[in-house]
CSV table of C-alpha atoms in Angstrom, one decimal:
chain,number,residue,atom,x,y,z
A,28,UNK,CA,65.0,48.8,31.6
A,29,UNK,CA,63.9,46.8,34.6
A,30,UNK,CA,61.9,48.6,37.3
A,31,UNK,CA,63.4,48.7,40.8
A,32,UNK,CA,61.6,46.5,43.2
A,33,UNK,CA,62.0,44.8,46.5
A,34,UNK,CA,61.2,45.5,50.1
A,35,UNK,CA,61.6,48.9,51.8
A,36,UNK,CA,64.6,47.4,53.8
A,37,UNK,CA,66.4,46.6,50.5
A,38,UNK,CA,65.7,50.1,49.2
A,39,UNK,CA,67.2,51.6,52.4
A,40,UNK,CA,70.3,49.5,51.9
A,41,UNK,CA,70.6,50.7,48.3
A,42,UNK,CA,70.3,54.4,49.4
A,43,UNK,CA,73.1,53.9,52.0
A,44,UNK,CA,75.3,52.3,49.4
A,45,UNK,CA,74.6,55.0,46.8
A,46,UNK,CA,75.5,57.9,49.3
A,47,UNK,CA,72.2,59.4,50.2
A,48,UNK,CA,72.6,58.8,53.9
A,49,UNK,CA,74.9,61.2,55.9
A,50,UNK,CA,78.1,59.6,57.0
A,51,UNK,CA,78.7,58.8,60.7
A,52,UNK,CA,81.8,61.0,60.9
A,53,UNK,CA,79.8,64.0,59.9
A,54,UNK,CA,77.2,63.3,62.6
A,55,UNK,CA,80.0,62.9,65.2
A,56,UNK,CA,81.6,66.2,64.2
A,57,UNK,CA,78.2,68.0,64.5
A,58,UNK,CA,77.8,66.5,68.0
A,59,UNK,CA,81.3,67.7,69.0
A,60,UNK,CA,80.6,71.2,67.8
A,61,UNK,CA,77.3,71.3,69.8
A,62,UNK,CA,79.2,70.1,72.9
A,63,UNK,CA,81.9,72.7,72.4
A,64,UNK,CA,79.2,75.3,72.0
A,65,UNK,CA,77.6,74.4,75.3
A,66,UNK,CA,81.0,74.4,77.0
A,67,UNK,CA,81.8,77.8,75.6
A,68,UNK,CA,78.5,79.2,76.6
A,69,UNK,CA,79.0,77.8,80.1
A,70,UNK,CA,82.4,79.4,80.4
A,71,UNK,CA,81.3,82.8,79.2
A,72,UNK,CA,78.2,82.7,81.5
A,73,UNK,CA,80.3,81.6,84.5
A,74,UNK,CA,82.8,84.4,83.8
A,75,UNK,CA,80.1,87.0,83.7
A,76,UNK,CA,78.6,85.8,87.0
A,77,UNK,CA,82.1,85.9,88.6
A,78,UNK,CA,82.7,89.4,87.2
A,79,UNK,CA,79.4,90.6,88.5
A,80,UNK,CA,80.2,89.1,92.0
A,81,UNK,CA,83.5,90.9,92.1
A,82,UNK,CA,82.5,94.2,90.6
A,83,UNK,CA,79.2,94.7,92.4
A,84,UNK,CA,80.7,95.7,95.8
A,85,UNK,CA,82.8,98.3,94.0
A,86,UNK,CA,79.9,99.7,92.0
A,87,UNK,CA,77.0,99.7,94.4
A,88,UNK,CA,78.5,102.3,96.8
A,89,UNK,CA,78.5,104.8,94.0
A,90,UNK,CA,74.8,104.2,93.5
A,91,UNK,CA,73.8,105.3,97.0
A,92,UNK,CA,72.7,108.8,97.7
A,93,UNK,CA,75.1,109.3,100.7
A,94,UNK,CA,78.3,107.3,100.0
A,95,UNK,CA,82.1,107.4,99.9
A,96,UNK,CA,83.0,106.0,96.5
A,97,UNK,CA,86.4,104.4,96.1
A,98,UNK,CA,88.9,106.7,94.4
A,99,UNK,CA,92.6,105.7,95.1
A,100,UNK,CA,94.7,108.3,96.8
A,101,UNK,CA,97.5,109.7,94.7
A,102,UNK,CA,101.2,109.6,95.9
A,103,UNK,CA,101.1,113.3,96.4
A,104,UNK,CA,97.9,113.1,98.5
A,105,UNK,CA,99.6,110.5,100.7
A,106,UNK,CA,102.6,112.7,101.1
A,107,UNK,CA,100.4,115.7,102.0
A,108,UNK,CA,98.5,113.6,104.6
A,109,UNK,CA,101.8,112.5,106.2
A,110,UNK,CA,102.9,116.2,106.3
A,111,UNK,CA,99.8,117.0,108.3
A,112,UNK,CA,100.7,114.1,110.7
A,113,UNK,CA,104.2,115.4,111.5
A,114,UNK,CA,104.8,115.8,115.3
A,115,UNK,CA,101.5,114.1,115.9
A,116,UNK,CA,101.0,111.1,118.2
A,117,UNK,CA,98.3,108.6,119.1
A,118,UNK,CA,96.1,106.4,116.9
A,119,UNK,CA,94.9,107.1,113.4
A,120,UNK,CA,91.7,106.1,111.6
A,121,UNK,CA,91.0,106.4,107.8
A,122,UNK,CA,87.2,106.7,107.2
A,123,UNK,CA,86.5,104.8,104.0
A,124,UNK,CA,90.0,103.4,103.8
A,125,UNK,CA,89.7,102.0,100.2
A,126,UNK,CA,92.7,99.8,99.3
A,127,UNK,CA,94.4,100.8,102.6
A,128,UNK,CA,97.3,102.9,101.2
A,129,UNK,CA,96.8,105.8,103.8
A,130,UNK,CA,96.6,103.4,106.7
A,131,UNK,CA,99.7,101.5,105.6
A,132,UNK,CA,101.7,104.6,105.0
A,133,UNK,CA,100.8,105.9,108.5
A,134,UNK,CA,101.7,102.6,110.0
A,135,UNK,CA,105.1,102.8,108.4
A,136,UNK,CA,105.5,106.2,110.2
A,137,UNK,CA,104.8,104.6,113.6
A,138,UNK,CA,101.1,105.2,114.0
A,139,UNK,CA,98.7,102.5,115.2
A,140,UNK,CA,96.3,102.8,112.2
A,141,UNK,CA,92.8,101.5,111.5
A,142,UNK,CA,90.8,101.6,108.4
A,143,UNK,CA,87.0,101.3,108.1
A,144,UNK,CA,85.6,100.3,104.7
A,145,UNK,CA,82.2,99.0,103.7
A,146,UNK,CA,83.6,97.1,100.7
A,147,UNK,CA,84.7,93.6,101.8
A,148,UNK,CA,86.9,93.1,98.7
A,149,UNK,CA,88.9,96.2,99.4
A,150,UNK,CA,89.2,95.3,103.1
A,151,UNK,CA,90.7,91.9,102.2
A,152,UNK,CA,93.0,93.4,99.7
A,153,UNK,CA,94.1,96.0,102.3
A,154,UNK,CA,94.9,93.3,104.8
A,155,UNK,CA,97.0,91.5,102.2
A,156,UNK,CA,98.9,94.7,101.4
A,157,UNK,CA,99.5,95.3,105.0
A,158,UNK,CA,100.9,91.8,105.4
A,159,UNK,CA,103.0,92.2,102.3
A,160,UNK,CA,104.4,95.5,103.6
A,161,UNK,CA,105.2,94.0,107.0
A,162,UNK,CA,102.9,96.4,109.0
A,163,UNK,CA,99.9,94.0,109.6
A,164,UNK,CA,100.5,94.3,113.4
A,165,UNK,CA,99.9,98.1,113.3
A,166,UNK,CA,97.6,98.4,110.4
A,167,UNK,CA,94.1,96.9,110.9
A,168,UNK,CA,91.1,97.0,108.6
A,169,UNK,CA,87.4,96.4,109.3
A,170,UNK,CA,84.3,96.0,107.3
A,171,UNK,CA,81.9,98.6,108.6
A,172,UNK,CA,79.6,101.4,107.8
A,173,UNK,CA,81.2,104.7,108.9
A,174,UNK,CA,77.9,105.9,110.4
A,175,UNK,CA,77.9,102.9,112.8
A,176,UNK,CA,81.4,103.5,114.1
A,177,UNK,CA,82.3,105.7,117.0
A,178,UNK,CA,85.6,107.6,116.5
A,179,UNK,CA,86.1,108.9,120.0
A,180,UNK,CA,89.1,106.7,120.6
A,181,UNK,CA,91.2,108.2,117.7
A,182,UNK,CA,93.3,111.3,117.8
A,183,UNK,CA,94.0,111.5,114.1
A,184,UNK,CA,91.2,111.1,111.6
A,185,UNK,CA,91.6,111.0,107.8
A,186,UNK,CA,88.7,111.3,105.4
A,187,UNK,CA,88.5,111.3,101.6
A,188,UNK,CA,84.9,112.5,101.5
A,189,UNK,CA,82.4,113.8,99.0
A,190,UNK,CA,80.4,117.1,99.4
A,191,UNK,CA,77.2,115.3,100.2
A,192,UNK,CA,78.7,113.5,103.3
A,193,UNK,CA,80.8,116.3,104.7
A,194,UNK,CA,78.1,118.2,106.7
A,195,UNK,CA,76.8,115.1,108.4
A,196,UNK,CA,80.3,113.8,109.1
A,197,UNK,CA,81.3,117.1,110.4
A,198,UNK,CA,78.5,117.0,113.0
A,199,UNK,CA,79.4,113.4,113.9
A,200,UNK,CA,83.0,114.2,114.5
A,201,UNK,CA,82.2,117.3,116.6
A,202,UNK,CA,80.2,115.1,118.9
A,203,UNK,CA,82.6,112.2,119.2
A,204,UNK,CA,86.3,113.5,119.0
A,205,UNK,CA,88.4,114.6,121.9
A,206,UNK,CA,90.0,118.0,122.3
A,207,UNK,CA,93.4,116.8,121.1
A,208,UNK,CA,92.1,115.3,117.9
A,209,UNK,CA,93.0,116.4,114.4
A,210,UNK,CA,90.9,115.8,111.3
A,211,UNK,CA,92.5,115.7,107.9
A,212,UNK,CA,90.2,116.1,104.9
A,213,UNK,CA,91.3,115.2,101.4
A,214,UNK,CA,89.8,116.5,98.1
A,215,UNK,CA,86.9,118.4,99.8
A,216,UNK,CA,87.0,120.6,102.9
A,217,UNK,CA,84.4,120.7,105.7
A,218,UNK,CA,81.9,123.4,105.0
A,219,UNK,CA,81.6,124.7,108.6
A,220,UNK,CA,85.1,124.6,109.8
A,221,UNK,CA,88.1,126.9,109.3
A,222,UNK,CA,91.3,124.8,108.6
A,223,UNK,CA,94.3,125.2,110.8
A,224,UNK,CA,96.6,124.1,108.0
A,225,UNK,CA,96.3,123.6,104.3
A,226,UNK,CA,98.8,122.0,101.9
A,227,UNK,CA,98.8,120.9,98.3
A,228,UNK,CA,96.7,122.1,95.4
A,229,UNK,CA,94.0,120.9,93.1
A,230,UNK,CA,92.8,117.4,93.9
A,231,UNK,CA,95.8,116.9,96.1
A,232,UNK,CA,94.8,119.6,98.5
A,233,UNK,CA,94.6,118.5,102.2
A,234,UNK,CA,93.0,120.5,105.0
A,235,UNK,CA,93.8,119.9,108.7
A,236,UNK,CA,91.4,120.8,111.5
A,237,UNK,CA,92.2,120.7,115.1
A,238,UNK,CA,89.3,119.9,117.5
A,239,UNK,CA,90.4,122.7,119.9
A,240,UNK,CA,89.9,125.2,117.0
A,241,UNK,CA,86.6,123.9,115.5
A,242,UNK,CA,84.7,123.3,118.8
A,243,UNK,CA,83.3,126.9,119.0
A,244,UNK,CA,82.5,127.6,115.3
A,245,UNK,CA,81.8,124.0,114.6
A,246,UNK,CA,79.1,123.6,117.1
A,247,UNK,CA,77.3,126.7,115.9
A,248,UNK,CA,77.6,126.1,112.2
A,249,UNK,CA,77.4,122.4,112.4
A,250,UNK,CA,73.8,122.5,113.5
A,251,UNK,CA,72.9,124.5,110.4
A,252,UNK,CA,74.9,122.2,108.1
A,253,UNK,CA,73.5,119.1,109.7
A,254,UNK,CA,69.9,120.4,109.1
A,255,UNK,CA,70.6,121.2,105.5
A,256,UNK,CA,72.2,117.8,104.9
A,257,UNK,CA,69.3,115.9,106.4
A,258,UNK,CA,66.8,117.9,104.3
A,259,UNK,CA,68.7,116.7,101.2
A,260,UNK,CA,68.5,113.0,102.0
């Protein structure tokens, strides 16, 4: 048998003809797969970033020591709040208004209603809901920290609080509200006030406090509650 000879270039040509070199179509498919892999990774990464951007404002309030986490009001809670507002007049404020359902419900009953909420996504959603329900002229929402707002101009105050905030908020409202004001607490009562009215049960319980009633006992017990709350921060 004759030995294979010739130049390296001729040997390379023979290997290509004999099938030792990978076909061009295989290389193209591999390149396409790599490109699709990069695209998929980019899509997943972008989605995670977007999800983080949307979810962070909802999650971070719950990580603070003193906060009002967003927990939507139940239909029964809204009904109980409106019960406490019967025969009442004047403006209304919801402290930590969440998705705006209390403010919108009050606006439908004829109140000029305002909601203060620290979460911008919830504020924008609340404004959209107010527009959709046709009460955007009487239901307003603002991005603000409740501790930086003065509530003296409101005669009806609604709060879905947590135990850690109630003593400090109690003291703040004692100092700022007028004598004709009513405070409506949902889920948790104020520790130093005696409610004038109570309705509902369980998580739907609502307590109503009239400023004319809590001025005396509130000023005395509020100082103690305020000191205790400050010591816990």
